[in-house]
Coordinates of C-alpha atoms and ligand atoms in Angstrom, one line a residue:
M22 CA 74.7 103.0 120.1
T23 CA 73.7 99.6 121.5
G24 CA 71.5 97.4 119.6
D25 CA 72.1 96.4 116.0
Q26 CA 68.8 97.8 114.8
E27 CA 69.6 101.2 116.3
I28 CA 72.9 101.0 114.5
R29 CA 71.2 100.0 111.2
D30 CA 68.7 102.9 111.5
A31 CA 71.6 105.4 112.2
V32 CA 73.6 104.2 109.2
A33 CA 70.5 104.2 107.0
K34 CA 69.8 107.8 107.9
L35 CA 73.4 108.8 107.2
C36 CA 73.2 107.0 103.8
R37 CA 70.1 109.0 102.8
G38 CA 72.5 112.0 102.6
F39 CA 74.5 110.1 100.0
P40 CA 72.1 109.1 97.2
G41 CA 72.7 107.4 93.8
E42 CA 73.7 110.7 92.2
Y43 CA 76.5 111.1 94.7
W44 CA 77.9 107.7 93.9
R45 CA 77.4 108.0 90.2
A46 CA 79.3 111.3 89.9
L47 CA 82.4 109.9 91.8
D48 CA 82.2 106.5 89.8
R49 CA 82.4 108.6 86.6
A50 CA 85.3 110.6 87.8
R51 CA 87.0 107.8 89.7
E52 CA 87.1 110.0 92.8
Y53 CA 87.3 109.0 96.4
P54 CA 84.1 109.4 98.5
A55 CA 85.7 111.7 100.9
A56 CA 82.4 113.3 102.4
F57 CA 80.9 109.9 102.9
V58 CA 84.0 108.6 104.7
K59 CA 84.1 111.7 106.8
A60 CA 80.5 111.2 107.8
M61 CA 81.1 107.5 108.7
T62 CA 84.2 108.5 110.7
D63 CA 82.4 111.3 112.6
G64 CA 79.5 109.0 113.3
G65 CA 82.0 106.6 115.0
F66 CA 81.0 103.7 112.6
L67 CA 84.4 103.0 111.6
A68 CA 85.7 102.6 115.2
V69 CA 83.1 100.1 116.5
L70 CA 85.6 97.3 116.6
V71 CA 88.3 99.2 118.6
P72 CA 88.0 98.4 122.3
D73 CA 86.5 101.1 124.7
E74 CA 89.9 101.3 126.5
Y75 CA 91.4 102.9 123.4
G76 CA 88.4 105.1 122.7
G77 CA 86.6 102.8 120.2
G78 CA 83.0 101.5 120.2
G79 CA 84.0 98.2 121.9
L80 CA 81.3 96.3 119.8
G81 CA 81.6 93.0 118.0
L82 CA 81.7 91.9 114.5
A83 CA 77.9 91.5 114.2
S84 CA 77.6 95.2 114.7
A85 CA 80.3 96.0 112.2
A86 CA 78.6 93.6 109.7
A87 CA 75.2 95.5 110.3
I88 CA 76.9 98.8 109.5
L89 CA 78.4 97.6 106.3
E90 CA 75.3 95.7 105.0
E91 CA 73.3 98.9 105.6
V92 CA 75.6 101.0 103.5
H93 CA 75.5 98.5 100.6
K94 CA 71.7 98.1 101.0
S95 CA 71.4 101.9 100.6
G96 CA 73.0 101.8 97.1
G97 CA 76.3 103.0 98.5
N98 CA 79.7 101.3 98.7
A99 CA 81.8 100.9 101.9
A100 CA 84.9 99.8 100.2
A101 CA 86.3 103.2 100.5
C102 CA 86.6 102.8 104.2
H103 CA 85.7 99.4 105.4
A104 CA 89.3 98.4 106.1
Q105 CA 89.5 101.2 108.7
M106 CA 87.3 98.8 110.8
Y107 CA 89.5 95.7 110.6
V108 CA 93.0 96.3 109.6
M109 CA 93.7 97.6 113.1
G110 CA 93.0 94.1 114.3
A111 CA 96.7 93.1 113.5
V112 CA 97.9 95.9 115.9
L113 CA 95.3 95.0 118.6
R114 CA 96.0 91.2 118.5
H115 CA 99.7 91.2 117.9
G116 CA 101.1 94.7 118.5
S117 CA 103.2 95.6 121.5
P118 CA 101.7 97.6 124.3
A119 CA 103.6 100.7 123.1
Q120 CA 102.3 100.3 119.5
K121 CA 98.7 99.8 120.8
T122 CA 98.9 103.1 122.9
R123 CA 100.6 105.0 120.1
Y124 CA 98.2 104.1 117.2
L125 CA 94.8 102.8 118.5
P126 CA 93.4 106.0 120.1
G127 CA 94.1 108.0 117.0
I128 CA 92.6 105.1 114.8
A129 CA 89.5 105.2 117.0
K130 CA 89.1 109.0 116.7
G131 CA 89.6 108.8 113.0
A132 CA 92.5 111.1 113.3
L133 CA 94.8 108.4 112.0
R134 CA 93.8 106.3 108.9
L135 CA 95.0 102.7 108.8
Q136 CA 93.0 101.4 106.0
A137 CA 95.7 100.1 103.5
F138 CA 96.9 96.6 103.5
A139 CA 99.7 95.6 101.2
V140 CA 99.9 91.8 100.6
T141 CA 99.3 91.2 96.8
E142 CA 102.1 91.5 94.4
P143 CA 102.2 91.2 90.6
G144 CA 103.6 87.7 90.9
S145 CA 101.8 86.6 93.9
G146 CA 98.1 87.0 94.7
T147 CA 96.6 83.7 95.7
D148 CA 99.9 82.3 96.4
T149 CA 100.8 84.8 99.2
L150 CA 103.7 82.8 100.4
G151 CA 105.4 83.4 97.0
L152 CA 105.6 87.1 97.6
K153 CA 109.0 88.7 96.7
T154 CA 109.2 92.0 98.6
T155 CA 112.1 91.9 101.0
A156 CA 112.8 93.6 104.2
K157 CA 116.4 93.3 105.4
R158 CA 117.4 94.5 108.9
E159 CA 120.1 97.2 109.0
G160 CA 120.7 98.7 112.4
D161 CA 117.5 100.1 113.7
A162 CA 115.6 99.8 110.5
Y163 CA 114.3 97.3 108.0
V164 CA 115.3 98.3 104.4
M165 CA 112.5 97.3 101.8
H166 CA 112.6 96.5 98.1
G167 CA 109.8 95.1 96.1
Q168 CA 106.4 95.9 94.5
K169 CA 102.8 95.6 95.7
V170 CA 99.7 95.8 93.5
F171 CA 96.1 96.4 94.2
T172 CA 97.0 98.0 97.5
S173 CA 93.6 99.8 98.0
R174 CA 93.1 103.2 99.7
A175 CA 96.9 103.8 100.1
E176 CA 96.5 107.4 98.9
H177 CA 93.9 108.0 101.6
S178 CA 95.7 106.4 104.4
D179 CA 98.2 107.6 107.0
L180 CA 99.5 104.0 107.9
M181 CA 99.7 100.9 105.9
L182 CA 100.2 97.3 107.0
L183 CA 102.7 95.6 104.7
L184 CA 103.8 91.9 104.4
A185 CA 107.5 91.3 103.4
R186 CA 110.0 88.5 103.4
T187 CA 112.6 88.6 106.1
S188 CA 114.1 85.3 105.5
P189 CA 114.1 82.8 102.5
R190 CA 111.2 80.5 101.9
S191 CA 111.8 77.1 103.3
D192 CA 109.9 73.8 103.1
A193 CA 110.4 73.1 106.7
D194 CA 108.4 76.1 107.8
R195 CA 106.1 76.9 104.8
A196 CA 104.3 79.8 106.6
G197 CA 107.6 81.3 108.1
G198 CA 109.9 83.9 106.9
L199 CA 107.3 86.7 106.3
S200 CA 107.0 89.6 108.6
L201 CA 104.3 92.3 109.2
F202 CA 105.2 96.0 109.3
L203 CA 103.2 99.1 110.1
V204 CA 104.4 101.6 107.5
D205 CA 103.9 105.3 108.2
L206 CA 102.9 106.5 104.7
R207 CA 103.2 110.2 105.7
E208 CA 107.0 109.7 106.2
A209 CA 107.6 107.1 103.7
K210 CA 106.2 108.7 100.6
G211 CA 109.1 109.9 98.3
K212 CA 111.7 108.3 100.6
G213 CA 111.8 104.8 99.0
L214 CA 108.1 104.5 98.6
D215 CA 106.1 105.5 95.5
I216 CA 102.3 105.1 95.1
R217 CA 100.7 104.9 91.7
P218 CA 96.9 104.8 91.1
L219 CA 95.7 101.8 89.2
R220 CA 92.4 102.4 87.4
T221 CA 90.0 99.4 87.5
M222 CA 86.4 98.6 86.3
I223 CA 85.0 100.1 89.5
N224 CA 85.8 103.2 91.7
H225 CA 88.1 101.6 94.2
A226 CA 91.1 103.8 94.9
T227 CA 93.4 101.0 94.4
T228 CA 97.2 101.4 93.6
E229 CA 100.5 100.1 92.8
I230 CA 103.3 100.6 95.4
F231 CA 107.0 100.6 94.6
L232 CA 109.6 100.1 97.3
D233 CA 113.1 101.0 96.7
G234 CA 115.3 101.3 99.8
L235 CA 112.5 102.3 102.2
R236 CA 113.6 102.4 105.8
V237 CA 111.0 101.2 108.4
P238 CA 112.1 101.6 111.9
T239 CA 112.3 98.1 113.7
A240 CA 109.8 99.7 116.3
N241 CA 107.2 99.2 113.5
L242 CA 107.6 95.4 113.2
I243 CA 104.3 93.9 114.4
G244 CA 104.9 91.0 116.9
E245 CA 107.8 88.7 116.1
E246 CA 109.9 88.6 113.0
G247 CA 109.0 85.6 110.6
R248 CA 105.4 85.3 112.0
G249 CA 103.7 87.8 109.8
F250 CA 101.9 85.3 107.7
R251 CA 100.2 83.8 110.6
Y252 CA 99.2 87.3 112.0
V253 CA 97.6 88.1 108.6
L254 CA 95.7 84.7 108.5
D255 CA 94.2 85.7 111.9
G256 CA 92.6 88.8 110.5
M257 CA 91.2 87.1 107.4
N258 CA 88.1 85.8 109.0
A259 CA 86.9 89.2 110.2
E260 CA 87.6 90.5 106.6
R261 CA 85.7 87.7 104.9
I262 CA 82.7 88.1 107.2
L263 CA 82.6 91.8 106.8
I264 CA 82.9 91.5 103.0
A265 CA 80.0 88.9 103.0
A266 CA 77.9 91.5 104.9
E267 CA 78.6 94.0 102.2
C268 CA 77.5 91.4 99.6
L269 CA 74.2 90.8 101.5
G270 CA 73.5 94.5 101.4
D271 CA 74.2 94.6 97.7
A272 CA 71.9 91.6 97.1
R273 CA 69.1 93.2 99.1
W274 CA 69.5 96.4 97.1
F275 CA 69.2 94.5 93.8
I276 CA 66.2 92.5 94.9
E277 CA 64.3 95.6 96.2
R278 CA 65.2 97.5 92.9
A279 CA 64.1 94.6 90.8
S280 CA 60.9 94.0 92.7
S281 CA 59.9 97.7 92.5
Y282 CA 60.7 98.0 88.8
A283 CA 58.8 94.6 88.0
K284 CA 55.7 96.1 89.7
E285 CA 55.9 99.4 87.7
R286 CA 57.2 98.6 84.3
V287 CA 54.3 97.8 81.9
V288 CA 54.9 95.7 78.8
F289 CA 52.2 94.0 76.6
G290 CA 49.6 96.0 78.9
R291 CA 50.7 94.5 82.2
A292 CA 53.4 94.8 84.8
I293 CA 56.4 92.7 83.9
G294 CA 56.3 91.4 87.4
Q295 CA 53.1 89.5 86.7
N296 CA 55.0 87.1 84.6
Q297 CA 56.5 84.2 86.4
G298 CA 59.5 84.3 84.1
V299 CA 60.3 87.7 85.8
Q300 CA 59.0 86.8 89.4
F301 CA 60.8 83.6 89.9
P302 CA 64.4 84.7 89.4
I303 CA 63.7 87.6 92.0
A304 CA 62.2 85.1 94.3
E305 CA 65.2 82.7 93.8
C306 CA 67.6 85.5 94.6
Y307 CA 65.7 86.4 97.8
A308 CA 65.8 82.8 99.0
K309 CA 69.6 82.5 98.3
T310 CA 70.4 85.8 100.0
E311 CA 68.4 84.8 103.1
A312 CA 70.2 81.5 103.2
A313 CA 73.6 83.3 102.9
A314 CA 72.5 85.8 105.6
L315 CA 72.1 82.8 108.0
M316 CA 75.7 81.7 107.4
V317 CA 77.0 85.3 107.9
E318 CA 75.0 85.5 111.2
K319 CA 76.5 82.2 112.3
A320 CA 80.0 83.3 111.5
C321 CA 79.7 86.6 113.4
T322 CA 78.3 84.6 116.4
L323 CA 81.2 82.3 116.4
F324 CA 83.7 85.1 115.9
D325 CA 82.3 87.2 118.6
A326 CA 82.4 84.3 120.9
G327 CA 86.1 83.9 120.3
R328 CA 85.5 80.5 118.7
S329 CA 87.0 79.1 115.7
C330 CA 85.1 80.2 112.5
G331 CA 87.4 79.6 109.5
A332 CA 85.0 77.4 107.7
E333 CA 81.9 79.6 108.4
A334 CA 83.8 82.8 107.5
N335 CA 84.8 81.3 104.2
M336 CA 81.3 79.9 103.5
A337 CA 79.6 83.2 104.4
K338 CA 81.8 85.0 101.9
L339 CA 81.3 82.3 99.3
L340 CA 77.5 82.1 99.6
A341 CA 77.0 85.9 100.0
S342 CA 79.2 86.8 97.1
E343 CA 77.4 84.3 94.8
A344 CA 74.0 85.5 96.1
S345 CA 74.8 89.1 95.3
W346 CA 76.3 88.3 91.9
H347 CA 73.2 86.4 90.9
A348 CA 71.0 89.2 92.3
A349 CA 73.0 91.7 90.1
D350 CA 72.5 89.7 87.0
M351 CA 68.8 89.1 87.8
C352 CA 68.4 92.8 88.4
L353 CA 70.1 93.8 85.2
Q354 CA 67.9 91.4 83.3
T355 CA 64.7 92.7 85.0
F356 CA 65.5 96.3 84.0
G357 CA 66.0 95.2 80.4
G358 CA 67.8 97.9 78.5
F359 CA 67.4 100.6 81.1
G360 CA 69.6 98.5 83.5
F361 CA 72.5 99.6 81.2
A362 CA 71.7 103.3 81.7
E363 CA 73.8 104.9 84.4
E364 CA 70.9 106.8 86.0
Y365 CA 69.5 103.7 87.6
D366 CA 72.7 102.6 89.4
V367 CA 72.2 99.0 88.5
E368 CA 75.1 98.8 86.1
R369 CA 77.3 100.5 88.7
K370 CA 76.3 98.2 91.6
F371 CA 76.6 95.2 89.2
R372 CA 80.3 96.1 88.5
E373 CA 80.9 96.8 92.1
T374 CA 79.5 93.6 93.5
R375 CA 81.4 91.4 91.0
L376 CA 84.7 92.2 92.7
Y377 CA 83.7 89.9 95.7
R378 CA 83.9 86.7 93.7
T379 CA 87.6 87.6 93.2
A380 CA 88.7 89.6 96.1
P381 CA 89.8 89.6 98.9
I382 CA 89.9 85.8 98.1
S383 CA 88.6 84.0 95.0
T384 CA 85.8 81.5 95.0
N385 CA 88.1 78.7 93.9
L386 CA 90.3 79.3 96.9
I387 CA 87.4 79.0 99.2
L388 CA 86.2 75.7 97.6
S389 CA 89.8 74.5 98.1
Y390 CA 89.7 75.5 101.8
I391 CA 86.4 73.6 102.3
A392 CA 87.6 70.7 100.4
E393 CA 90.9 70.3 102.2
H394 CA 90.2 71.7 105.7
V395 CA 86.6 70.8 106.3
L396 CA 86.2 67.6 104.2
G397 CA 89.7 66.2 104.5
L398 CA 90.3 65.9 100.7
P399 CA 93.9 65.7 99.6
R400 CA 95.9 68.8 99.5
S401 CA 96.1 70.2 95.9
F402 CA 98.7 72.9 96.1
Ligands
FAD504 C1 89.8 96.0 93.2 C2 90.8 95.2 94.0 C3 91.2 95.6 95.2 C4 92.1 94.8 95.9 N1 92.6 95.2 97.2 C5 93.5 94.7 97.7 C6 94.3 95.2 98.9 O1 93.8 96.2 99.3 N2 95.4 94.5 99.3 C7 95.8 93.4 98.7 O2 96.8 92.9 99.3 N3 95.2 92.8 97.7 C8 94.1 93.5 97.1 N4 93.6 92.9 96.0 C9 94.1 91.7 95.4 C10 93.2 90.4 95.5 O3 93.2 90.0 96.9 C11 93.7 89.4 94.6 O4 93.4 90.0 93.3 C12 93.2 88.1 94.8 O5 93.6 87.5 96.0 C13 93.5 87.1 93.6 O6 94.8 87.1 93.4 P1 95.3 87.3 91.8 O7 94.6 88.6 91.4 O8 96.8 87.3 91.8 O9 94.9 86.1 91.1 P2 95.8 84.7 90.7 O10 96.4 84.3 92.0 O11 96.6 85.1 89.6 O12 94.6 83.8 90.3 C14 94.0 84.0 89.1 C15 92.8 82.9 89.1 O13 93.2 81.7 89.1 C16 92.6 80.9 90.2 N5 93.6 80.0 90.9 C17 94.8 80.2 91.2 N6 95.4 79.2 91.7 C18 94.4 78.2 91.8 C19 94.4 76.8 92.4 N7 95.5 76.2 92.8 N8 93.2 76.2 92.1 C20 92.1 76.7 91.6 N9 92.1 78.0 91.1 C21 93.2 78.8 91.2 C22 92.1 82.1 91.2 O14 91.1 81.7 91.9 C23 91.7 83.2 90.2 O15 90.5 83.1 89.7 C24 92.5 93.6 95.4 C25 92.1 93.1 94.1 C26 91.3 94.0 93.4 C27 90.8 93.5 92.0

């Protein structure tokens, strides 16, 4: 695979094998899309960001964004596996040579799944620095106690990145004291680590994780002790840009569905799409989506050039998640009562795309970032 169009065509072809019925049945049963994830893995799509030297695709974020956008544009949902693309970035950027050689080739092949990332806790979501899970060094291991929540895909992952406190919070170094660990879930389960599924309004395979005396070898510390939060921040731009790409795919799906339906549905003897009251919301969503797409493209370009892109990554996520949410609401309204019927997939996609105004970071926190870091307004928290 080389050009993004070639990648888009290949993903679109793969997704034709996973139509609305497939996603609807899984949504109803709250089951993991194992066949879809296998197809994405076998096609090499989840390994595009792993460098060639470790057996990955060696491509940039723009290609990864194209893949995820296509999945969502087809009516599917990549949340079951998107983190396999970017969570490995922490190992790639901050891991030791031994960790890279040990894990990255397996991740590239899909033989090892590293798609769980445990940061959020019941008492700290937005306020990451307030997390309470502790990791205390004892000989050749760190012993962990605490609880994580909304740790997605942990039941379908071999490895998990986990952020824990290794020294007390201090005002002198606000971002210090947290460390990042690679937890081998295959070894940890039942030995101080317990995973419990958490049912939500969407089919997302998210969980709660309980840590009670789990021993993680010191060899699994990523980078230096106390610098974990900084490593996590590093990976957030990639995550935000890729989630924004999924939102664009969702928005395009809603716009296409609404346009097609508005051309076909006849009320008062004419297509509803002939009414400007129906046309205009669709056209407005289209314009907003295209504008968001430009910001996603800019953020990808800066990221792939190794340039600073915090503002653009945040704005891409903000604009794309708002565009997809408005498109979702518009599509539901265009479909009238039938939008609520499961068989059209509109209500499912409506629920799914709503997530992105809240996670992985909420709209308010992005606005706060722009206000403080871009516009220089006073710090509010
Ligand atoms: C389906 C799902 C999957 C997830 N997957 C993962 C995962 O895999 N790994 C992981 O670590 N986490 C995951 N999360 C957690 C997600 O990142 C958090 O829910 C999110 O960061 C918000 O944190 P919170 O839920 O604790 O909200 P809170 O921090 O409690 O905030 C609640 C609301 O208050 C607002 N707010 C808080 N403080 C301020 C302020 N100072 N100014 C203005 N507004 C404010 C927030 O914007 C938000 O709207 C997931 C969440 C969901 C729902």
